[in-house]
PDB file of C-alpha atoms and ligand atoms in Angstrom:
ATOM      1  CA  UNK A   1     -13.278 -40.222   8.810  1.00  0.00           C
ATOM      2  CA  UNK A   2     -14.722 -40.894   5.384  1.00  0.00           C
ATOM      3  CA  UNK A   3     -17.820 -43.110   5.356  1.00  0.00           C
ATOM      4  CA  UNK A   4     -18.651 -45.176   2.293  1.00  0.00           C
ATOM      5  CA  UNK A   5     -21.770 -47.308   1.806  1.00  0.00           C
ATOM      6  CA  UNK A   6     -22.049 -50.018  -0.869  1.00  0.00           C
ATOM      7  CA  UNK A   7     -25.604 -50.808  -1.999  1.00  0.00           C
ATOM      8  CA  UNK A   8     -27.151 -53.562  -4.133  1.00  0.00           C
ATOM      9  CA  UNK A   9     -30.535 -55.306  -4.189  1.00  0.00           C
ATOM     10  CA  UNK A  10     -30.205 -58.176  -1.699  1.00  0.00           C
ATOM     11  CA  UNK A  11     -26.996 -57.203   0.169  1.00  0.00           C
ATOM     12  CA  UNK A  12     -25.784 -60.784  -0.168  1.00  0.00           C
ATOM     13  CA  UNK A  13     -23.851 -60.919  -3.471  1.00  0.00           C
ATOM     14  CA  UNK A  14     -22.400 -57.681  -4.880  1.00  0.00           C
ATOM     15  CA  UNK A  15     -22.352 -55.079  -2.103  1.00  0.00           C
ATOM     16  CA  UNK A  16     -20.804 -57.442   0.496  1.00  0.00           C
ATOM     17  CA  UNK A  17     -17.970 -58.027  -1.981  1.00  0.00           C
ATOM     18  CA  UNK A  18     -17.599 -54.288  -2.584  1.00  0.00           C
ATOM     19  CA  UNK A  19     -17.543 -53.690   1.176  1.00  0.00           C
ATOM     20  CA  UNK A  20     -14.915 -56.378   1.806  1.00  0.00           C
ATOM     21  CA  UNK A  21     -12.727 -55.325  -1.100  1.00  0.00           C
ATOM     22  CA  UNK A  22     -12.676 -51.613  -0.252  1.00  0.00           C
ATOM     23  CA  UNK A  23     -12.168 -52.382   3.449  1.00  0.00           C
ATOM     24  CA  UNK A  24      -9.139 -54.489   2.567  1.00  0.00           C
ATOM     25  CA  UNK A  25      -7.522 -51.520   0.802  1.00  0.00           C
ATOM     26  CA  UNK A  26      -8.078 -48.705   3.323  1.00  0.00           C
ATOM     27  CA  UNK A  27      -6.965 -47.987   6.838  1.00  0.00           C
ATOM     28  CA  UNK A  28      -9.854 -48.461   9.287  1.00  0.00           C
ATOM     29  CA  UNK A  29      -9.030 -45.228  11.129  1.00  0.00           C
ATOM     30  CA  UNK A  30      -9.550 -43.225   7.959  1.00  0.00           C
ATOM     31  CA  UNK A  31     -12.356 -44.959   6.116  1.00  0.00           C
ATOM     32  CA  UNK A  32     -15.480 -46.735   7.382  1.00  0.00           C
ATOM     33  CA  UNK A  33     -17.111 -49.071   4.869  1.00  0.00           C
ATOM     34  CA  UNK A  34     -20.522 -50.717   5.156  1.00  0.00           C
ATOM     35  CA  UNK A  35     -23.112 -52.222   2.802  1.00  0.00           C
ATOM     36  CA  UNK A  36     -26.886 -52.507   2.543  1.00  0.00           C
ATOM     37  CA  UNK A  37     -29.600 -53.738   0.206  1.00  0.00           C
ATOM     38  CA  UNK A  38     -32.609 -51.955  -1.212  1.00  0.00           C
ATOM     39  CA  UNK A  39     -34.741 -55.079  -0.614  1.00  0.00           C
ATOM     40  CA  UNK A  40     -35.595 -56.829   2.651  1.00  0.00           C
ATOM     41  CA  UNK A  41     -35.430 -60.435   1.356  1.00  0.00           C
ATOM     42  CA  UNK A  42     -32.189 -61.394   3.077  1.00  0.00           C
ATOM     43  CA  UNK A  43     -32.056 -59.257   6.237  1.00  0.00           C
ATOM     44  CA  UNK A  44     -29.788 -60.907   8.824  1.00  0.00           C
ATOM     45  CA  UNK A  45     -28.340 -63.417   6.358  1.00  0.00           C
ATOM     46  CA  UNK A  46     -24.688 -64.068   5.608  1.00  0.00           C
ATOM     47  CA  UNK A  47     -23.405 -63.221   2.153  1.00  0.00           C
ATOM     48  CA  UNK A  48     -24.086 -65.758  -0.604  1.00  0.00           C
ATOM     49  CA  UNK A  49     -21.627 -68.699  -0.398  1.00  0.00           C
ATOM     50  CA  UNK A  50     -20.341 -67.877  -3.855  1.00  0.00           C
ATOM     51  CA  UNK A  51     -19.405 -64.337  -2.732  1.00  0.00           C
ATOM     52  CA  UNK A  52     -17.789 -65.717   0.438  1.00  0.00           C
ATOM     53  CA  UNK A  53     -15.813 -68.202  -1.672  1.00  0.00           C
ATOM     54  CA  UNK A  54     -14.603 -65.818  -4.352  1.00  0.00           C
ATOM     55  CA  UNK A  55     -13.419 -63.236  -1.824  1.00  0.00           C
ATOM     56  CA  UNK A  56     -11.726 -65.946   0.295  1.00  0.00           C
ATOM     57  CA  UNK A  57      -9.799 -66.917  -2.802  1.00  0.00           C
ATOM     58  CA  UNK A  58      -8.283 -63.419  -2.799  1.00  0.00           C
ATOM     59  CA  UNK A  59      -7.648 -63.436   0.960  1.00  0.00           C
ATOM     60  CA  UNK A  60     -10.718 -61.452   2.020  1.00  0.00           C
ATOM     61  CA  UNK A  61     -13.116 -62.837   4.646  1.00  0.00           C
ATOM     62  CA  UNK A  62     -16.647 -61.458   4.316  1.00  0.00           C
ATOM     63  CA  UNK A  63     -18.366 -64.281   6.225  1.00  0.00           C
ATOM     64  CA  UNK A  64     -19.038 -62.099   9.283  1.00  0.00           C
ATOM     65  CA  UNK A  65     -21.169 -59.650   7.314  1.00  0.00           C
ATOM     66  CA  UNK A  66     -24.953 -59.748   7.768  1.00  0.00           C
ATOM     67  CA  UNK A  67     -27.451 -58.317   5.309  1.00  0.00           C
ATOM     68  CA  UNK A  68     -29.423 -55.225   6.196  1.00  0.00           C
ATOM     69  CA  UNK A  69     -31.837 -52.988   4.367  1.00  0.00           C
ATOM     70  CA  UNK A  70     -30.924 -49.459   3.301  1.00  0.00           C
ATOM     71  CA  UNK A  71     -32.487 -46.834   5.523  1.00  0.00           C
ATOM     72  CA  UNK A  72     -33.084 -43.139   4.807  1.00  0.00           C
ATOM     73  CA  UNK A  73     -30.836 -42.444   7.824  1.00  0.00           C
ATOM     74  CA  UNK A  74     -27.945 -43.799   5.742  1.00  0.00           C
ATOM     75  CA  UNK A  75     -28.078 -40.582   3.719  1.00  0.00           C
ATOM     76  CA  UNK A  76     -27.070 -38.737   6.923  1.00  0.00           C
ATOM     77  CA  UNK A  77     -24.554 -41.340   8.063  1.00  0.00           C
ATOM     78  CA  UNK A  78     -22.529 -41.771   4.855  1.00  0.00           C
ATOM     79  CA  UNK A  79     -20.511 -39.377   2.690  1.00  0.00           C
ATOM     80  CA  UNK A  80     -20.782 -41.431  -0.453  1.00  0.00           C
ATOM     81  CA  UNK A  81     -23.170 -44.215  -1.448  1.00  0.00           C
ATOM     82  CA  UNK A  82     -22.076 -46.482  -4.274  1.00  0.00           C
ATOM     83  CA  UNK A  83     -24.807 -48.427  -6.033  1.00  0.00           C
ATOM     84  CA  UNK A  84     -24.207 -51.452  -8.242  1.00  0.00           C
ATOM     85  CA  UNK A  85     -26.782 -50.778 -10.943  1.00  0.00           C
ATOM     86  CA  UNK A  86     -29.338 -48.399 -12.348  1.00  0.00           C
ATOM     87  CA  UNK A  87     -32.182 -50.109 -10.542  1.00  0.00           C
ATOM     88  CA  UNK A  88     -30.473 -49.544  -7.151  1.00  0.00           C
ATOM     89  CA  UNK A  89     -29.867 -45.951  -8.250  1.00  0.00           C
ATOM     90  CA  UNK A  90     -33.516 -45.368  -9.095  1.00  0.00           C
ATOM     91  CA  UNK A  91     -34.589 -46.917  -5.813  1.00  0.00           C
ATOM     92  CA  UNK A  92     -32.389 -44.606  -3.734  1.00  0.00           C
ATOM     93  CA  UNK A  93     -33.412 -41.584  -5.749  1.00  0.00           C
ATOM     94  CA  UNK A  94     -37.002 -42.228  -4.728  1.00  0.00           C
ATOM     95  CA  UNK A  95     -35.897 -42.189  -1.082  1.00  0.00           C
ATOM     96  CA  UNK A  96     -33.661 -39.117  -1.362  1.00  0.00           C
ATOM     97  CA  UNK A  97     -34.998 -36.081   0.496  1.00  0.00           C
ATOM     98  CA  UNK A  98     -32.913 -33.361  -1.134  1.00  0.00           C
ATOM     99  CA  UNK A  99     -30.077 -32.601  -3.568  1.00  0.00           C
ATOM    100  CA  UNK A 100     -27.424 -33.434  -0.992  1.00  0.00           C
ATOM    101  CA  UNK A 101     -28.839 -36.959  -0.676  1.00  0.00           C
ATOM    102  CA  UNK A 102     -29.064 -37.314  -4.451  1.00  0.00           C
ATOM    103  CA  UNK A 103     -25.469 -36.241  -4.988  1.00  0.00           C
ATOM    104  CA  UNK A 104     -24.173 -38.856  -2.556  1.00  0.00           C
ATOM    105  CA  UNK A 105     -25.452 -41.667  -4.800  1.00  0.00           C
ATOM    106  CA  UNK A 106     -23.043 -42.810  -7.507  1.00  0.00           C
ATOM    107  CA  UNK A 107     -22.844 -45.834  -9.795  1.00  0.00           C
ATOM    108  CA  UNK A 108     -19.708 -47.645  -8.663  1.00  0.00           C
ATOM    109  CA  UNK A 109     -18.538 -48.500 -12.197  1.00  0.00           C
ATOM    110  CA  UNK A 110     -18.470 -44.799 -13.064  1.00  0.00           C
ATOM    111  CA  UNK A 111     -15.223 -44.822 -11.048  1.00  0.00           C
ATOM    112  CA  UNK A 112     -13.735 -47.059 -13.725  1.00  0.00           C
ATOM    113  CA  UNK A 113     -15.733 -45.883 -16.748  1.00  0.00           C
ATOM    114  CA  UNK A 114     -16.653 -42.248 -16.032  1.00  0.00           C
ATOM    115  CA  UNK A 115     -20.108 -41.161 -17.168  1.00  0.00           C
ATOM    116  CA  UNK A 116     -20.838 -44.480 -18.874  1.00  0.00           C
ATOM    117  CA  UNK A 117     -23.570 -45.568 -16.425  1.00  0.00           C
ATOM    118  CA  UNK A 118     -22.459 -49.211 -16.530  1.00  0.00           C
ATOM    119  CA  UNK A 119     -24.011 -51.791 -14.200  1.00  0.00           C
ATOM    120  CA  UNK A 120     -22.381 -54.465 -12.071  1.00  0.00           C
ATOM    121  CA  UNK A 121     -24.420 -57.453 -13.323  1.00  0.00           C
ATOM    122  CA  UNK A 122     -26.495 -59.280 -10.723  1.00  0.00           C
ATOM    123  CA  UNK A 123     -24.770 -62.695 -10.407  1.00  0.00           C
ATOM    124  CA  UNK A 124     -27.432 -64.258  -8.143  1.00  0.00           C
ATOM    125  CA  UNK A 125     -29.149 -66.479 -10.717  1.00  0.00           C
ATOM    126  CA  UNK A 126     -26.012 -67.198 -12.713  1.00  0.00           C
ATOM    127  CA  UNK A 127     -22.972 -69.412 -12.402  1.00  0.00           C
ATOM    128  CA  UNK A 128     -19.968 -68.979 -10.148  1.00  0.00           C
ATOM    129  CA  UNK A 129     -17.970 -67.512 -13.051  1.00  0.00           C
ATOM    130  CA  UNK A 130     -20.293 -64.507 -12.731  1.00  0.00           C
ATOM    131  CA  UNK A 131     -19.002 -63.957  -9.207  1.00  0.00           C
ATOM    132  CA  UNK A 132     -15.404 -63.970 -10.466  1.00  0.00           C
ATOM    133  CA  UNK A 133     -16.307 -61.334 -13.022  1.00  0.00           C
ATOM    134  CA  UNK A 134     -18.100 -59.211 -10.428  1.00  0.00           C
ATOM    135  CA  UNK A 135     -15.125 -59.545  -8.082  1.00  0.00           C
ATOM    136  CA  UNK A 136     -12.681 -58.234 -10.654  1.00  0.00           C
ATOM    137  CA  UNK A 137     -14.985 -55.355 -11.683  1.00  0.00           C
ATOM    138  CA  UNK A 138     -15.357 -54.330  -8.040  1.00  0.00           C
ATOM    139  CA  UNK A 139     -11.661 -54.726  -7.303  1.00  0.00           C
ATOM    140  CA  UNK A 140     -10.817 -52.368 -10.159  1.00  0.00           C
ATOM    141  CA  UNK A 141     -13.495 -49.866  -9.098  1.00  0.00           C
ATOM    142  CA  UNK A 142     -12.247 -49.936  -5.486  1.00  0.00           C
ATOM    143  CA  UNK A 143      -8.683 -49.255  -6.653  1.00  0.00           C
ATOM    144  CA  UNK A 144     -10.034 -46.143  -8.363  1.00  0.00           C
ATOM    145  CA  UNK A 145     -12.065 -45.129  -5.306  1.00  0.00           C
ATOM    146  CA  UNK A 146      -8.911 -45.469  -3.236  1.00  0.00           C
ATOM    147  CA  UNK A 147      -7.158 -42.861  -5.365  1.00  0.00           C
ATOM    148  CA  UNK A 148      -9.758 -40.237  -4.553  1.00  0.00           C
ATOM    149  CA  UNK A 149     -10.634 -40.821  -0.888  1.00  0.00           C
TER     150      UNK A 149
HETATM  151  P1  4NP B   1     -27.335 -58.802  -4.800  1.00  0.00           P
HETATM  152  O1  4NP B   1     -27.926 -60.087  -5.536  1.00  0.00           O
HETATM  153  O2  4NP B   1     -28.297 -57.674  -5.044  1.00  0.00           O
HETATM  154  O3  4NP B   1     -26.018 -58.597  -5.493  1.00  0.00           O
HETATM  155  O4  4NP B   1     -27.191 -59.177  -3.340  1.00  0.00           O
HETATM  156  C1  4NP B   1     -29.214 -60.581  -5.304  1.00  0.00           C
HETATM  157  C2  4NP B   1     -29.459 -61.343  -4.191  1.00  0.00           C
HETATM  158  C3  4NP B   1     -30.723 -61.863  -3.981  1.00  0.00           C
HETATM  159  C4  4NP B   1     -31.739 -61.602  -4.886  1.00  0.00           C
HETATM  160  C5  4NP B   1     -31.489 -60.832  -5.989  1.00  0.00           C
HETATM  161  C6  4NP B   1     -30.237 -60.312  -6.191  1.00  0.00           C
HETATM  162  N1  4NP B   1     -33.014 -62.169  -4.676  1.00  0.00           N
HETATM  163  O5  4NP B   1     -33.896 -61.982  -5.554  1.00  0.00           O
HETATM  164  O6  4NP B   1     -33.250 -62.820  -3.648  1.00  0.00           O
END
Protein backbone atom coordinates (compact mmCIF):
# COMPACT_ATOMS: atom_id res chain seq x y z
CA UNK A 1 0.00 0.00 0.00
CA UNK A 2 1.40 3.32 -1.14
CA UNK A 3 0.48 6.29 1.05
CA UNK A 4 0.36 9.78 -0.42
CA UNK A 5 -0.28 13.00 1.50
CA UNK A 6 -1.28 16.28 -0.19
CA UNK A 7 -0.37 19.43 1.75
CA UNK A 8 -1.27 23.12 1.37
CA UNK A 9 -1.69 26.02 3.80
CA UNK A 10 -5.32 25.82 4.95
CA UNK A 11 -6.31 22.30 3.76
CA UNK A 12 -9.54 23.73 2.38
CA UNK A 13 -8.75 24.76 -1.23
CA UNK A 14 -5.83 23.07 -3.02
CA UNK A 15 -4.90 19.92 -1.10
CA UNK A 16 -8.52 18.69 -0.77
CA UNK A 17 -8.75 18.92 -4.56
CA UNK A 18 -5.45 17.08 -4.98
CA UNK A 19 -6.64 14.39 -2.57
CA UNK A 20 -9.98 13.94 -4.35
CA UNK A 21 -8.45 13.93 -7.82
CA UNK A 22 -5.72 11.39 -7.06
CA UNK A 23 -8.18 9.21 -5.12
CA UNK A 24 -10.47 9.15 -8.15
CA UNK A 25 -7.66 7.74 -10.31
CA UNK A 26 -6.25 4.98 -8.07
CA UNK A 27 -7.56 1.77 -6.62
CA UNK A 28 -8.18 2.15 -2.87
CA UNK A 29 -6.53 -1.19 -2.10
CA UNK A 30 -3.27 0.01 -3.60
CA UNK A 31 -3.06 3.68 -2.76
CA UNK A 32 -4.18 5.63 0.32
CA UNK A 33 -4.54 9.38 -0.21
CA UNK A 34 -5.02 12.03 2.47
CA UNK A 35 -4.46 15.78 2.83
CA UNK A 36 -3.45 18.25 5.53
CA UNK A 37 -2.62 21.91 6.01
CA UNK A 38 0.42 23.56 7.52
CA UNK A 39 -1.84 26.08 9.32
CA UNK A 40 -4.51 25.47 11.95
CA UNK A 41 -7.02 28.11 10.74
CA UNK A 42 -9.57 25.70 9.31
CA UNK A 43 -9.23 22.51 11.38
CA UNK A 44 -12.46 20.49 11.20
CA UNK A 45 -13.90 22.54 8.34
CA UNK A 46 -15.22 21.27 5.02
CA UNK A 47 -13.34 22.23 1.88
CA UNK A 48 -14.04 25.69 0.46
CA UNK A 49 -17.35 25.73 -1.49
CA UNK A 50 -15.50 26.71 -4.63
CA UNK A 51 -13.30 23.58 -4.38
CA UNK A 52 -16.37 21.43 -3.68
CA UNK A 53 -18.11 22.94 -6.71
CA UNK A 54 -15.27 22.64 -9.19
CA UNK A 55 -14.58 19.01 -8.30
CA UNK A 56 -18.32 18.17 -8.41
CA UNK A 57 -18.33 19.52 -11.94
CA UNK A 58 -15.84 16.78 -12.86
CA UNK A 59 -17.73 14.09 -10.93
CA UNK A 60 -15.61 14.12 -7.77
CA UNK A 61 -17.23 14.60 -4.34
CA UNK A 62 -14.86 16.08 -1.77
CA UNK A 63 -17.57 17.38 0.58
CA UNK A 64 -16.90 14.70 3.21
CA UNK A 65 -13.32 15.83 3.73
CA UNK A 66 -12.47 17.76 6.91
CA UNK A 67 -9.41 19.96 7.34
CA UNK A 68 -6.61 18.88 9.62
CA UNK A 69 -3.18 20.20 10.44
CA UNK A 70 0.00 18.45 9.30
CA UNK A 71 1.68 16.56 12.10
CA UNK A 72 5.29 15.37 12.35
CA UNK A 73 3.85 11.84 12.62
CA UNK A 74 2.77 12.20 8.98
CA UNK A 75 6.43 11.82 8.01
CA UNK A 76 6.24 8.26 9.42
CA UNK A 77 2.79 7.51 8.05
CA UNK A 78 3.25 8.58 4.42
CA UNK A 79 5.63 7.49 1.65
CA UNK A 80 5.38 10.70 -0.30
CA UNK A 81 4.20 14.17 0.69
CA UNK A 82 3.23 16.52 -2.11
CA UNK A 83 3.20 20.22 -1.29
CA UNK A 84 1.46 22.87 -3.37
CA UNK A 85 4.01 25.66 -3.10
CA UNK A 86 7.41 26.72 -1.88
CA UNK A 87 6.02 28.14 1.33
CA UNK A 88 4.47 24.75 2.24
CA UNK A 89 7.80 23.16 1.32
CA UNK A 90 9.77 25.46 3.60
CA UNK A 91 7.32 24.86 6.42
CA UNK A 92 7.67 21.07 6.24
CA UNK A 93 11.43 21.29 5.93
CA UNK A 94 11.51 23.06 9.28
CA UNK A 95 9.58 20.13 10.78
CA UNK A 96 11.61 17.39 9.11
CA UNK A 97 13.74 15.37 11.53
CA UNK A 98 16.14 13.74 9.08
CA UNK A 99 17.01 13.23 5.40
CA UNK A 100 14.36 10.55 4.97
CA UNK A 101 11.67 13.05 6.01
CA UNK A 102 13.13 15.72 3.74
CA UNK A 103 13.20 13.43 0.72
CA UNK A 104 9.51 12.57 1.11
CA UNK A 105 8.54 16.20 0.46
CA UNK A 106 8.06 17.12 -3.20
CA UNK A 107 6.48 20.05 -5.03
CA UNK A 108 3.50 18.52 -6.82
CA UNK A 109 4.01 20.51 -10.04
CA UNK A 110 7.50 19.03 -10.39
CA UNK A 111 5.60 15.93 -11.58
CA UNK A 112 4.46 17.95 -14.59
CA UNK A 113 7.41 20.34 -14.92
CA UNK A 114 10.43 18.47 -13.51
CA UNK A 115 12.89 20.57 -11.53
CA UNK A 116 11.08 23.83 -12.30
CA UNK A 117 9.89 24.45 -8.71
CA UNK A 118 6.53 25.83 -9.88
CA UNK A 119 3.78 26.64 -7.37
CA UNK A 120 0.09 25.82 -7.43
CA UNK A 121 -1.25 29.36 -6.88
CA UNK A 122 -3.33 29.90 -3.76
CA UNK A 123 -6.87 30.55 -5.10
CA UNK A 124 -8.40 31.50 -1.72
CA UNK A 125 -8.60 35.27 -2.22
CA UNK A 126 -9.26 35.10 -5.94
CA UNK A 127 -12.17 34.36 -8.22
CA UNK A 128 -13.72 31.00 -9.03
CA UNK A 129 -11.79 30.89 -12.32
CA UNK A 130 -8.70 30.41 -10.14
CA UNK A 131 -10.20 27.18 -8.82
CA UNK A 132 -10.73 25.92 -12.38
CA UNK A 133 -7.10 26.61 -13.15
CA UNK A 134 -5.93 24.89 -9.97
CA UNK A 135 -8.16 21.90 -10.76
CA UNK A 136 -6.64 21.41 -14.19
CA UNK A 137 -3.06 21.83 -12.89
CA UNK A 138 -3.72 19.22 -10.20
CA UNK A 139 -5.49 16.86 -12.57
CA UNK A 140 -2.48 16.90 -14.89
CA UNK A 141 -0.04 16.43 -11.99
CA UNK A 142 -2.09 13.51 -10.63
CA UNK A 143 -2.07 11.83 -14.06
CA UNK A 144 1.72 12.00 -13.91
CA UNK A 145 1.82 10.72 -10.33
CA UNK A 146 -0.34 7.81 -11.43
CA UNK A 147 2.28 6.74 -13.96
CA UNK A 148 4.91 6.31 -11.27
CA UNK A 149 3.04 4.85 -8.29
P1 LIG B 1 -5.33 26.44 0.72
O1 LIG B 1 -5.90 27.93 0.61
O2 LIG B 1 -3.98 26.54 1.38
O3 LIG B 1 -5.24 26.01 -0.71
O4 LIG B 1 -6.34 25.65 1.52
C1 LIG B 1 -6.03 28.78 1.71
C2 LIG B 1 -7.10 28.64 2.56
C3 LIG B 1 -7.25 29.50 3.63
C4 LIG B 1 -6.32 30.51 3.84
C5 LIG B 1 -5.25 30.64 2.99
C6 LIG B 1 -5.10 29.77 1.94
N1 LIG B 1 -6.51 31.41 4.91
O5 LIG B 1 -5.69 32.36 5.03
O6 LIG B 1 -7.45 31.25 5.70
